Amino acid sequence: MSLEKLYEIKKQWMPIYFILLIISIIVTLYLMLMYLYTANEDYVMYIMLSTLFSFYVGFNLVKLLRIKTPKYNYVKVLTCPECGYSMVKPMAKGDYLFKVEGECPKCKSSMHISALYKEKVKG
Amino acid sequence: MNGQGIGDVITWIVLLTLFAYLNREFEIWRMISEIETYIAAFKSIRDKAIQCTLNSFKEISLRNEQKVNLKIIEERLRKLIEISFIQPTDLDPYGIVGKLKHLVRTTDKTLESEVKTLIPFASKAEIENMKNLIGATQAINEIYKIVDHIYRIGRKFKSLWILMQLSALLPFITESIKAYESSLEAFSNGYPVGDSVGPIVAAKFIKRYGKDVRVKDVEEDTIIAEIPYKDRTIIIIKAKGPAGVVGRLDDAVEYALSIYKNIKMIITVDAAHKLESEESGSISDGFGVAIGGMGIEKFNIEKLATLHRVPLYAVLIKMSEEEALSVINKKLFEATDNALKNVERVIEERSNPGDSIILIGVGNTIGVTP
């Protein structure tokens, strides 16, 4: 699907975001330690900038990680008009609504397709 | 103010100007890269659509145990998707609907004969599904080309405003292209789509109340069935399935009005575009003719109803653009039962025993019989 392709292109950036996040975290920690040891207030501004950058990269990475492409099951419901028995089967090419298909396992009458649809796979 | 102070001010002004310039450049770069991502995706969808259509041609020929020259089909297909539909001039709007109808029919007939020439052994349903596939591929190709054109213009003139407008529209364009893309799967397999809800409701009505009723072909790709329902006569009109056609509903209504003299109302059941706050599959009533497209059939049915003074009612099933064109989902399929209940309610509340009512199942009847 189009979204899949779009996500694929976007997900190509994931390793870069990941590396950038690690680097920025290391830099932030380094700057924090430097501030602790030297007490130089210039480091505070650098820490802020570095933290902001880390948040930005982290936010984008989370956005990419949260992308999920939905998956669907294509089903048809076969119903027996005589006894009302019904069963669910995977949809096949050429199926159409009210197509007569198969024999009812209960009363041996002809069954027909009473529903055709796709449903989202959970999980 | 000494020399040092002036120097500082100038440095600040230069830095601010540079910053503003770089910010603009960065913004353009960011926008360009975002648009390029979308364009790359659109291009791959266009190529996928062409491939899907070609594969369908191949599958049909294999199914019919016939050999086709795929190279010739591909060449022809690439030309077919570039065909343009030229709208009739509206300098003098009088009679424009007739002209539009003529043009649409000509386009449809020509496309049909083109497909028949490529796969003469194919069945009616296969030809109609191929026409739908080509139509979807055409639409995807057009969207891709227009987006690419605007992007190129924006880049050529380094116009932030053009790129911004395109960028702002991209989510909506992506919705449309997604809708067309998901229709490929339905059209290549012959599965019902969200837009088939109208024909599904009509088919269910026939199945439920007119088991042994004979369905009659009235116009091309259109059927009519006379169903008795609670001392009333319901004349069902829908496109003839399971091929992917929408039928000639206006002509069928004209035919029904000429045959049945006691028509008390016309009810149209169709898919309607939902707003973001609305739920998919929700049902609403309406007044008027619920038919989308170019408006030819809508105009003709409205004209006929006005002429015969027949009230027009509608039952709408809400869905998104993508849902309307992709394989029907469970929620929408179940909504057809609620829509049917609504139709029955409208019939019972707004008509009397002995009346005749026209019920039209509007939409693409792919994967739905009769």
CSV table of C-alpha atoms in Angstrom, one decimal:
chain,number,residue,atom,x,y,z
A,1,MET,CA,0.0,0.0,0.0
A,2,SER,CA,1.0,3.6,-0.4
A,3,LEU,CA,1.4,4.1,3.3
A,4,GLU,CA,3.8,1.1,3.5
A,5,LYS,CA,6.0,2.7,0.8
A,6,LEU,CA,5.9,6.0,2.6
A,7,TYR,CA,6.8,4.4,5.9
A,8,GLU,CA,9.5,2.4,4.2
A,9,ILE,CA,11.1,5.6,2.9
A,10,LYS,CA,10.7,7.3,6.3
A,11,LYS,CA,12.0,4.3,8.2
A,12,GLN,CA,15.2,4.6,6.2
A,13,TRP,CA,16.1,7.5,8.5
A,14,MET,CA,15.8,5.3,11.6
A,15,PRO,CA,19.5,4.3,11.9
A,16,ILE,CA,20.5,7.9,11.5
A,17,TYR,CA,18.1,9.1,14.1
A,18,PHE,CA,19.3,6.3,16.4
A,19,ILE,CA,23.0,7.2,16.0
A,20,LEU,CA,22.2,10.9,16.4
A,21,LEU,CA,20.2,10.2,19.6
A,22,ILE,CA,23.1,8.2,21.1
A,23,ILE,CA,25.6,10.8,20.2
A,24,SER,CA,23.5,13.6,21.6
A,25,ILE,CA,22.9,11.8,24.8
A,26,ILE,CA,26.7,11.1,25.2
A,27,VAL,CA,27.4,14.8,24.5
A,28,THR,CA,24.8,15.9,27.0
A,29,LEU,CA,26.3,13.6,29.7
A,30,TYR,CA,29.8,14.8,28.9
A,31,LEU,CA,28.7,18.4,29.2
A,32,MET,CA,26.9,17.7,32.5
A,33,LEU,CA,30.1,16.1,33.9
A,34,MET,CA,32.1,19.0,32.6
A,35,TYR,CA,29.8,21.4,34.4
A,36,LEU,CA,30.0,19.4,37.6
A,37,TYR,CA,33.7,19.4,37.6
A,38,THR,CA,34.4,22.9,36.3
A,39,ALA,CA,31.3,24.8,37.5
A,40,ASN,CA,31.6,26.9,34.3
A,41,GLU,CA,28.2,28.3,33.6
A,42,ASP,CA,28.8,28.3,29.8
A,43,TYR,CA,28.1,24.6,30.0
A,44,VAL,CA,24.5,25.1,31.1
A,45,MET,CA,23.6,26.7,27.8
A,46,TYR,CA,25.3,23.9,25.9
A,47,ILE,CA,23.5,21.3,28.1
A,48,MET,CA,20.2,22.9,27.3
A,49,LEU,CA,20.9,23.0,23.5
A,50,SER,CA,22.1,19.4,23.6
A,51,THR,CA,19.1,18.2,25.6
A,52,LEU,CA,16.7,20.0,23.2
A,53,PHE,CA,18.4,18.3,20.3
A,54,SER,CA,18.2,14.9,22.0
A,55,PHE,CA,14.5,15.4,22.6
A,56,TYR,CA,13.9,16.4,19.0
A,57,VAL,CA,15.8,13.3,17.7
A,58,GLY,CA,14.1,11.1,20.3
A,59,PHE,CA,10.6,12.4,19.4
A,60,ASN,CA,11.2,11.7,15.7
A,61,LEU,CA,12.5,8.2,16.4
A,62,VAL,CA,9.5,7.4,18.6
A,63,LYS,CA,7.2,8.7,15.8
A,64,LEU,CA,9.0,6.3,13.3
A,65,LEU,CA,8.8,3.4,15.8
A,66,ARG,CA,5.1,3.9,16.3
A,67,ILE,CA,4.3,3.5,12.6
A,68,LYS,CA,2.4,0.3,12.1
A,69,THR,CA,0.9,-0.9,8.8
A,70,PRO,CA,-2.5,-2.4,9.3
A,71,LYS,CA,-3.0,-6.0,8.2
A,72,TYR,CA,-6.4,-7.4,7.0
A,73,ASN,CA,-8.1,-10.8,6.7
A,74,TYR,CA,-10.4,-11.2,3.7
A,75,VAL,CA,-13.3,-13.3,4.6
A,76,LYS,CA,-16.6,-14.6,3.2
A,77,VAL,CA,-19.5,-15.9,5.1
A,78,LEU,CA,-21.3,-18.9,3.6
A,79,THR,CA,-24.9,-19.3,4.8
A,80,CYS,CA,-27.4,-22.1,4.3
A,81,PRO,CA,-30.8,-20.6,3.4
A,82,GLU,CA,-32.5,-23.7,4.7
A,83,CYS,CA,-31.1,-24.3,8.2
A,84,GLY,CA,-29.3,-21.1,8.7
A,85,TYR,CA,-25.9,-22.7,9.3
A,86,SER,CA,-23.1,-20.5,8.4
A,87,MET,CA,-19.3,-20.7,8.2
A,88,VAL,CA,-16.5,-18.3,7.6
A,89,LYS,CA,-13.9,-18.9,4.9
A,90,PRO,CA,-11.1,-16.9,3.3
A,91,MET,CA,-12.3,-14.8,0.3
A,92,ALA,CA,-11.1,-16.0,-3.1
A,93,LYS,CA,-10.8,-14.4,-6.4
A,94,GLY,CA,-14.1,-14.4,-8.3
A,95,ASP,CA,-16.3,-14.5,-5.2
A,96,TYR,CA,-19.3,-12.3,-5.2
A,97,LEU,CA,-22.3,-11.7,-2.9
A,98,PHE,CA,-25.1,-14.3,-3.1
A,99,LYS,CA,-22.9,-16.7,-5.2
A,100,VAL,CA,-24.1,-20.2,-4.7
A,101,GLU,CA,-21.1,-22.2,-3.3
A,102,GLY,CA,-20.7,-25.5,-1.6
A,103,GLU,CA,-23.0,-27.8,0.3
A,104,CYS,CA,-24.3,-27.3,3.8
A,105,PRO,CA,-22.6,-29.9,6.1
A,106,LYS,CA,-25.8,-30.1,8.2
A,107,CYS,CA,-28.7,-30.3,5.7
A,108,LYS,CA,-26.9,-30.8,2.4
A,109,SER,CA,-28.6,-27.8,0.8
A,110,SER,CA,-26.7,-25.4,-1.4
A,111,MET,CA,-25.0,-22.6,0.5
A,112,HIS,CA,-24.5,-19.0,-0.7
A,113,ILE,CA,-22.1,-16.2,0.1
A,114,SER,CA,-24.1,-13.9,2.5
A,115,ALA,CA,-21.2,-11.6,3.3
A,116,LEU,CA,-17.9,-10.5,1.9
A,117,TYR,CA,-15.6,-8.2,3.8
A,118,LYS,CA,-12.1,-7.5,5.1
A,119,GLU,CA,-11.4,-7.2,8.8
A,120,LYS,CA,-8.4,-5.8,10.6
A,121,VAL,CA,-6.0,-8.4,12.2
A,122,LYS,CA,-5.7,-7.5,15.9
A,123,GLY,CA,-2.4,-7.3,17.6
B,1,MET,CA,29.3,55.2,20.8
B,2,ASN,CA,32.8,54.0,20.0
B,3,GLY,CA,34.1,52.0,17.0
B,4,GLN,CA,33.8,48.7,18.9
B,5,GLY,CA,30.1,49.3,19.5
B,6,ILE,CA,29.3,50.1,15.9
B,7,GLY,CA,31.3,47.0,14.8
B,8,ASP,CA,29.2,44.8,17.2
B,9,VAL,CA,25.9,46.2,15.9
B,10,ILE,CA,26.9,45.6,12.3
B,11,THR,CA,28.1,42.1,13.2
B,12,TRP,CA,24.7,41.4,14.9
B,13,ILE,CA,22.8,42.8,11.9
B,14,VAL,CA,24.8,40.6,9.5
B,15,LEU,CA,24.4,37.6,11.7
B,16,LEU,CA,20.6,38.1,12.0
B,17,THR,CA,20.3,38.6,8.2
B,18,LEU,CA,22.3,35.5,7.6
B,19,PHE,CA,20.3,33.6,10.2
B,20,ALA,CA,17.0,34.7,8.5
B,21,TYR,CA,18.3,33.7,5.1
B,22,LEU,CA,19.6,30.3,6.3
B,23,ASN,CA,16.4,29.7,8.1
B,24,ARG,CA,14.4,30.3,4.9
B,25,GLU,CA,16.8,28.1,3.0
B,26,PHE,CA,16.5,25.4,5.6
B,27,GLU,CA,12.7,25.6,5.5
B,28,ILE,CA,12.7,25.2,1.7
B,29,TRP,CA,15.1,22.3,2.0
B,30,ARG,CA,13.0,20.6,4.6
B,31,MET,CA,9.8,21.1,2.6
B,32,ILE,CA,11.5,19.9,-0.6
B,33,SER,CA,12.7,16.7,1.1
B,34,GLU,CA,9.3,16.1,2.5
B,35,ILE,CA,7.6,16.6,-0.9
B,36,GLU,CA,10.2,14.5,-2.6
B,37,THR,CA,9.4,11.6,-0.2
B,38,TYR,CA,5.7,11.8,-1.1
B,39,ILE,CA,6.5,12.1,-4.8
B,40,ALA,CA,8.7,9.0,-4.6
B,41,ALA,CA,5.9,7.2,-2.9
B,42,PHE,CA,3.3,8.4,-5.5
B,43,LYS,CA,5.6,7.3,-8.3
B,44,SER,CA,6.0,3.8,-6.8
B,45,ILE,CA,2.2,3.6,-6.5
B,46,ARG,CA,1.8,4.6,-10.1
B,47,ASP,CA,4.3,2.0,-11.2
B,48,LYS,CA,2.6,-0.6,-9.0
B,49,ALA,CA,-0.8,0.3,-10.5
B,50,ILE,CA,0.5,-0.2,-14.0
B,51,GLN,CA,2.1,-3.5,-12.9
B,52,CYS,CA,-1.1,-4.6,-11.2
B,53,THR,CA,-3.1,-3.8,-14.3
B,54,LEU,CA,-0.7,-5.7,-16.5
B,55,ASN,CA,-0.7,-8.7,-14.2
B,56,SER,CA,-4.5,-8.7,-14.3
B,57,PHE,CA,-4.4,-8.8,-18.1
B,58,LYS,CA,-1.9,-11.7,-17.8
B,59,GLU,CA,-4.1,-13.6,-15.3
B,60,ILE,CA,-7.2,-13.2,-17.5
B,61,SER,CA,-5.4,-14.6,-20.5
B,62,LEU,CA,-4.0,-17.5,-18.4
B,63,ARG,CA,-7.5,-18.2,-17.0
B,64,ASN,CA,-8.9,-18.3,-20.5
B,65,GLU,CA,-5.9,-20.3,-21.8
B,66,GLN,CA,-5.0,-17.7,-24.3
B,67,LYS,CA,-1.7,-16.1,-25.1
B,68,VAL,CA,-1.3,-12.3,-25.1
B,69,ASN,CA,1.7,-10.1,-26.0
B,70,LEU,CA,2.4,-8.3,-22.8
B,71,LYS,CA,4.7,-5.9,-24.4
B,72,ILE,CA,1.9,-4.6,-26.7
B,73,ILE,CA,-0.5,-4.5,-23.8
B,74,GLU,CA,2.0,-2.5,-21.7
B,75,GLU,CA,2.5,0.0,-24.6
B,76,ARG,CA,-1.2,0.4,-25.1
B,77,LEU,CA,-1.8,0.7,-21.4
B,78,ARG,CA,0.8,3.4,-21.0
B,79,LYS,CA,-1.1,5.3,-23.8
B,80,LEU,CA,-4.5,4.6,-22.2
B,81,ILE,CA,-3.5,6.1,-18.9
B,82,GLU,CA,-2.5,9.3,-20.6
B,83,ILE,CA,-5.8,9.8,-22.3
B,84,SER,CA,-7.5,13.0,-21.2
B,85,PHE,CA,-11.2,13.7,-20.8
B,86,ILE,CA,-12.0,17.1,-22.2
B,87,GLN,CA,-14.9,18.7,-20.4
B,88,PRO,CA,-17.5,20.3,-22.7
B,89,THR,CA,-17.5,24.0,-22.9
B,90,ASP,CA,-19.9,25.8,-20.6
B,91,LEU,CA,-19.8,29.1,-22.4
B,92,ASP,CA,-23.5,28.4,-23.2
B,93,PRO,CA,-24.5,26.1,-20.3
B,94,TYR,CA,-27.8,25.2,-21.9
B,95,GLY,CA,-27.8,21.4,-22.7
B,96,ILE,CA,-24.4,20.8,-21.1
B,97,VAL,CA,-25.6,17.7,-19.2
B,98,GLY,CA,-26.6,16.1,-22.5
B,99,LYS,CA,-23.2,16.9,-23.9
B,100,LEU,CA,-21.5,15.6,-20.8
B,101,LYS,CA,-23.5,12.4,-20.9
B,102,HIS,CA,-22.6,11.9,-24.6
B,103,LEU,CA,-18.9,12.4,-23.8
B,104,VAL,CA,-18.9,10.1,-20.8
B,105,ARG,CA,-20.6,7.3,-22.8
B,106,THR,CA,-18.2,7.8,-25.7
B,107,THR,CA,-15.2,7.5,-23.3
B,108,ASP,CA,-16.7,4.5,-21.7
B,109,LYS,CA,-17.5,2.7,-25.0
B,110,THR,CA,-14.1,3.5,-26.4
B,111,LEU,CA,-12.3,2.2,-23.3
B,112,GLU,CA,-14.4,-1.0,-23.5
B,113,SER,CA,-13.6,-1.6,-27.1
B,114,GLU,CA,-9.9,-1.0,-26.4
B,115,VAL,CA,-9.9,-3.6,-23.6
B,116,LYS,CA,-11.9,-6.0,-25.8
B,117,THR,CA,-9.3,-5.6,-28.5
B,118,LEU,CA,-6.5,-6.5,-26.1
B,119,ILE,CA,-8.3,-9.4,-24.5
B,120,PRO,CA,-11.2,-10.4,-26.8
B,121,PHE,CA,-11.8,-13.7,-25.0
B,122,ALA,CA,-12.5,-12.0,-21.6
B,123,SER,CA,-15.9,-12.1,-20.0
B,124,LYS,CA,-18.1,-9.0,-19.4
B,125,ALA,CA,-17.2,-8.9,-15.7
B,126,GLU,CA,-13.5,-9.2,-16.5
B,127,ILE,CA,-13.7,-6.4,-19.1
B,128,GLU,CA,-15.5,-4.1,-16.6
B,129,ASN,CA,-13.0,-4.9,-13.9
B,130,MET,CA,-10.2,-4.1,-16.3
B,131,LYS,CA,-11.9,-0.8,-17.2
B,132,ASN,CA,-12.1,0.1,-13.5
B,133,LEU,CA,-8.4,-0.9,-13.0
B,134,ILE,CA,-7.4,1.3,-15.9
B,135,GLY,CA,-9.5,4.1,-14.5
B,136,ALA,CA,-7.8,3.9,-11.1
B,137,THR,CA,-4.4,3.8,-12.8
B,138,GLN,CA,-5.3,6.8,-14.9
B,139,ALA,CA,-6.3,8.7,-11.7
B,140,ILE,CA,-3.1,7.8,-9.8
B,141,ASN,CA,-1.0,8.8,-12.8
B,142,GLU,CA,-2.7,12.1,-13.1
B,143,ILE,CA,-2.3,12.9,-9.4
B,144,TYR,CA,1.3,11.9,-9.5
B,145,LYS,CA,2.0,14.1,-12.6
B,146,ILE,CA,0.2,17.2,-11.2
B,147,VAL,CA,2.0,17.0,-7.8
B,148,ASP,CA,5.3,16.5,-9.6
B,149,HIS,CA,4.6,19.4,-11.9
B,150,ILE,CA,3.8,21.8,-9.0
B,151,TYR,CA,6.9,20.6,-7.1
B,152,ARG,CA,9.1,21.2,-10.1
B,153,ILE,CA,7.6,24.7,-10.6
B,154,GLY,CA,8.2,25.5,-6.9
B,155,ARG,CA,11.7,24.3,-7.0
B,156,LYS,CA,12.5,26.1,-10.3
B,157,PHE,CA,11.4,29.4,-9.0
B,158,LYS,CA,12.6,28.6,-5.4
B,159,SER,CA,9.1,29.7,-4.3
B,160,LEU,CA,8.5,28.9,-0.7
B,161,TRP,CA,4.8,29.8,-1.1
B,162,ILE,CA,4.1,27.3,-3.9
B,163,LEU,CA,6.0,24.6,-1.9
B,164,MET,CA,4.1,25.5,1.3
B,165,GLN,CA,0.7,25.2,-0.5
B,166,LEU,CA,1.7,21.9,-2.0
B,167,SER,CA,3.0,20.7,1.4
B,168,ALA,CA,-0.2,21.7,3.1
B,169,LEU,CA,-2.3,19.8,0.5
B,170,LEU,CA,-0.2,16.6,0.6
B,171,PRO,CA,-2.2,14.9,3.4
B,172,PHE,CA,-5.4,15.3,1.3
B,173,ILE,CA,-3.7,14.2,-1.9
B,174,THR,CA,-2.3,11.2,-0.1
B,175,GLU,CA,-5.8,10.3,1.1
B,176,SER,CA,-7.0,10.3,-2.5
B,177,ILE,CA,-4.1,8.4,-3.9
B,178,LYS,CA,-4.4,5.9,-1.1
B,179,ALA,CA,-8.0,5.4,-2.0
B,180,TYR,CA,-7.3,4.8,-5.6
B,181,GLU,CA,-4.4,2.5,-4.7
B,182,SER,CA,-6.5,0.3,-2.4
B,183,SER,CA,-9.1,0.1,-5.2
B,184,LEU,CA,-6.6,-1.8,-7.3
B,185,GLU,CA,-6.8,-4.9,-5.1
B,186,ALA,CA,-10.6,-4.8,-5.2
B,187,PHE,CA,-10.9,-4.3,-9.0
B,188,SER,CA,-8.2,-6.9,-9.8
B,189,ASN,CA,-10.0,-9.5,-7.7
B,190,GLY,CA,-13.6,-8.5,-8.3
B,191,TYR,CA,-14.3,-7.9,-4.5
B,192,PRO,CA,-17.0,-5.5,-3.4
B,193,VAL,CA,-15.8,-2.0,-2.4
B,194,GLY,CA,-17.2,0.5,0.1
B,195,ASP,CA,-19.0,2.3,-2.6
B,196,SER,CA,-20.9,-1.0,-3.3
B,197,VAL,CA,-23.1,-0.4,-0.2
B,198,GLY,CA,-25.9,1.0,-2.3
B,199,PRO,CA,-26.1,-2.0,-4.6
B,200,ILE,CA,-25.6,-4.4,-1.5
B,201,VAL,CA,-28.7,-2.8,0.2
B,202,ALA,CA,-30.7,-3.2,-3.1
B,203,ALA,CA,-29.5,-6.8,-3.5
B,204,LYS,CA,-30.4,-7.6,0.1
B,205,PHE,CA,-33.9,-6.2,-0.4
B,206,ILE,CA,-34.4,-8.4,-3.5
B,207,LYS,CA,-33.0,-11.4,-1.7
B,208,ARG,CA,-35.1,-10.9,1.5
B,209,TYR,CA,-38.5,-10.0,0.0
B,210,GLY,CA,-38.4,-11.2,-3.6
B,211,LYS,CA,-36.9,-14.7,-3.6
B,212,ASP,CA,-38.6,-15.9,-6.7
B,213,VAL,CA,-38.9,-12.5,-8.4
B,214,ARG,CA,-37.5,-12.2,-12.0
B,215,VAL,CA,-34.9,-9.6,-12.4
B,216,LYS,CA,-35.1,-7.8,-15.8
B,217,ASP,CA,-32.4,-6.0,-17.8
B,218,VAL,CA,-33.7,-2.6,-18.7
B,219,GLU,CA,-30.8,-0.5,-19.8
B,220,GLU,CA,-27.1,-1.4,-20.4
B,221,ASP,CA,-25.6,-2.9,-17.3
B,222,THR,CA,-28.8,-2.0,-15.3
B,223,ILE,CA,-31.5,-4.2,-13.8
B,224,ILE,CA,-34.9,-3.7,-12.4
B,225,ALA,CA,-36.9,-5.9,-10.1
B,226,GLU,CA,-40.5,-5.6,-8.9
B,227,ILE,CA,-40.8,-6.6,-5.3
B,228,PRO,CA,-44.0,-6.8,-3.2
B,229,TYR,CA,-43.5,-5.3,0.3
B,230,LYS,CA,-46.2,-4.7,2.9
B,231,ASP,CA,-48.9,-4.1,0.3
B,232,ARG,CA,-46.7,-1.8,-1.7
B,233,THR,CA,-44.7,-2.4,-4.9
B,234,ILE,CA,-41.0,-1.7,-4.7
B,235,ILE,CA,-39.2,-1.2,-8.0
B,236,ILE,CA,-35.6,-1.9,-7.3
B,237,ILE,CA,-33.1,-0.4,-9.7
B,238,LYS,CA,-29.4,-1.2,-9.6
B,239,ALA,CA,-26.4,-1.8,-11.8
B,240,LYS,CA,-26.0,-5.4,-13.0
B,241,GLY,CA,-23.4,-7.3,-11.0
B,242,PRO,CA,-21.0,-8.8,-10.3
B,243,ALA,CA,-19.2,-6.8,-12.9
B,244,GLY,CA,-17.7,-3.5,-11.7
B,245,VAL,CA,-20.3,-1.2,-13.3
B,246,VAL,CA,-22.5,1.7,-12.0
B,247,GLY,CA,-25.3,1.2,-14.5
B,248,ARG,CA,-27.5,3.7,-16.2
B,249,LEU,CA,-29.7,4.6,-13.4
B,250,ASP,CA,-31.3,7.7,-14.8
B,251,ASP,CA,-32.4,5.8,-18.0
B,252,ALA,CA,-33.8,3.1,-15.8
B,253,VAL,CA,-35.7,5.6,-13.7
B,254,GLU,CA,-37.2,7.1,-16.8
B,255,TYR,CA,-38.2,3.6,-17.9
B,256,ALA,CA,-39.8,2.8,-14.5
B,257,LEU,CA,-41.7,6.1,-14.5
B,258,SER,CA,-43.1,5.4,-18.0
B,259,ILE,CA,-44.2,1.8,-17.0
B,260,TYR,CA,-45.5,2.3,-13.4
B,261,LYS,CA,-48.0,5.1,-13.0
B,262,ASN,CA,-48.4,5.2,-9.3
B,263,ILE,CA,-44.9,6.1,-8.1
B,264,LYS,CA,-45.1,7.8,-4.8
B,265,MET,CA,-41.4,8.3,-4.0
B,266,ILE,CA,-37.8,7.6,-5.2
B,267,ILE,CA,-35.3,6.5,-2.6
B,268,THR,CA,-31.6,6.4,-3.4
B,269,VAL,CA,-29.2,4.5,-1.2
B,270,ASP,CA,-25.6,5.5,-1.6
B,271,ALA,CA,-22.2,5.9,0.2
B,272,ALA,CA,-21.6,9.4,1.4
B,273,HIS,CA,-18.3,11.1,2.4
B,274,LYS,CA,-18.0,11.2,6.1
B,275,LEU,CA,-16.6,14.1,8.1
B,276,GLU,CA,-13.7,13.4,10.4
B,277,SER,CA,-15.9,13.5,13.5
B,278,GLU,CA,-18.4,11.1,12.0
B,279,GLU,CA,-18.2,7.3,12.4
B,280,SER,CA,-17.7,5.0,9.4
B,281,GLY,CA,-20.9,3.1,8.7
B,282,SER,CA,-23.2,5.6,10.4
B,283,ILE,CA,-26.5,6.0,8.6
B,284,SER,CA,-28.3,9.3,7.9
B,285,ASP,CA,-31.4,10.2,6.0
B,286,GLY,CA,-31.5,12.9,3.3
B,287,PHE,CA,-33.7,14.6,0.8
B,288,GLY,CA,-32.8,14.6,-2.8
B,289,VAL,CA,-30.8,12.3,-5.1
B,290,ALA,CA,-27.8,10.7,-3.5
B,291,ILE,CA,-25.5,10.1,-6.5
B,292,GLY,CA,-21.9,11.2,-6.9
B,293,GLY,CA,-19.8,11.5,-10.0
B,294,MET,CA,-20.2,14.2,-12.5
B,295,GLY,CA,-23.8,14.8,-11.7
B,296,ILE,CA,-25.4,13.7,-15.0
B,297,GLU,CA,-27.6,11.0,-13.5
B,298,LYS,CA,-28.4,13.2,-10.5
B,299,PHE,CA,-29.5,16.0,-12.8
B,300,ASN,CA,-31.6,13.7,-14.9
B,301,ILE,CA,-33.3,12.0,-12.0
B,302,GLU,CA,-34.0,15.3,-10.3
B,303,LYS,CA,-35.5,16.5,-13.6
B,304,LEU,CA,-37.7,13.4,-14.0
B,305,ALA,CA,-38.8,13.6,-10.3
B,306,THR,CA,-39.8,17.3,-10.7
B,307,LEU,CA,-41.7,16.6,-13.9
B,308,HIS,CA,-43.6,13.7,-12.3
B,309,ARG,CA,-43.8,15.5,-8.9
B,310,VAL,CA,-42.3,12.6,-7.0
B,311,PRO,CA,-40.6,13.2,-3.7
B,312,LEU,CA,-36.9,12.3,-3.5
B,313,TYR,CA,-35.5,10.6,-0.4
B,314,ALA,CA,-32.0,9.3,0.3
B,315,VAL,CA,-30.4,7.0,2.8
B,316,LEU,CA,-26.7,7.6,3.2
B,317,ILE,CA,-24.0,5.4,4.6
B,318,LYS,CA,-21.0,7.4,5.7
B,319,MET,CA,-17.4,6.4,4.9
B,320,SER,CA,-14.1,7.9,4.1
B,321,GLU,CA,-12.8,8.3,0.6
B,322,GLU,CA,-10.3,5.4,1.1
B,323,GLU,CA,-13.0,3.1,2.5
B,324,ALA,CA,-15.3,3.9,-0.5
B,325,LEU,CA,-12.7,2.6,-2.9
B,326,SER,CA,-11.1,-0.2,-1.0
B,327,VAL,CA,-12.5,-3.7,-0.3
B,328,ILE,CA,-15.5,-3.3,1.9
B,329,ASN,CA,-14.8,-3.7,5.6
B,330,LYS,CA,-16.9,-5.5,8.2
B,331,LYS,CA,-18.2,-2.3,9.7
B,332,LEU,CA,-19.6,-1.0,6.4
B,333,PHE,CA,-20.9,-4.4,5.4
B,334,GLU,CA,-22.9,-4.6,8.7
B,335,ALA,CA,-24.0,-1.0,8.1
B,336,THR,CA,-25.9,-2.2,5.0
B,337,ASP,CA,-28.3,-4.1,7.4
B,338,ASN,CA,-29.0,-0.8,9.3
B,339,ALA,CA,-29.4,1.0,6.0
B,340,LEU,CA,-31.9,-1.6,4.9
B,341,LYS,CA,-33.9,-1.1,8.1
B,342,ASN,CA,-33.8,2.6,7.4
B,343,VAL,CA,-35.1,2.1,3.9
B,344,GLU,CA,-38.0,0.0,5.3
B,345,ARG,CA,-38.8,2.6,7.8
B,346,VAL,CA,-38.8,5.4,5.2
B,347,ILE,CA,-41.1,3.3,3.0
B,348,GLU,CA,-43.5,2.5,5.8
B,349,GLU,CA,-43.6,6.0,7.2
B,350,ARG,CA,-43.8,8.0,4.0
B,351,SER,CA,-46.0,5.8,1.8
B,352,ASN,CA,-49.4,4.1,1.9
B,353,PRO,CA,-50.4,0.6,1.0
B,354,GLY,CA,-51.0,0.4,-2.8
B,355,ASP,CA,-48.2,2.8,-3.6
B,356,SER,CA,-45.3,2.1,-5.9
B,357,ILE,CA,-41.8,3.1,-4.8
B,358,ILE,CA,-38.6,3.3,-6.7
B,359,LEU,CA,-35.5,2.1,-4.7
B,360,ILE,CA,-32.2,2.8,-6.3
B,361,GLY,CA,-29.0,1.1,-5.1
B,362,VAL,CA,-26.4,3.6,-6.2
B,363,GLY,CA,-22.7,2.8,-6.6
B,364,ASN,CA,-20.3,0.3,-8.1
B,365,THR,CA,-21.8,-3.1,-8.0
B,366,ILE,CA,-18.5,-5.0,-8.2
B,367,GLY,CA,-18.8,-8.4,-6.5
B,368,VAL,CA,-22.6,-8.0,-5.9
B,369,THR,CA,-25.4,-9.8,-7.7
B,370,PRO,CA,-27.9,-9.6,-9.1
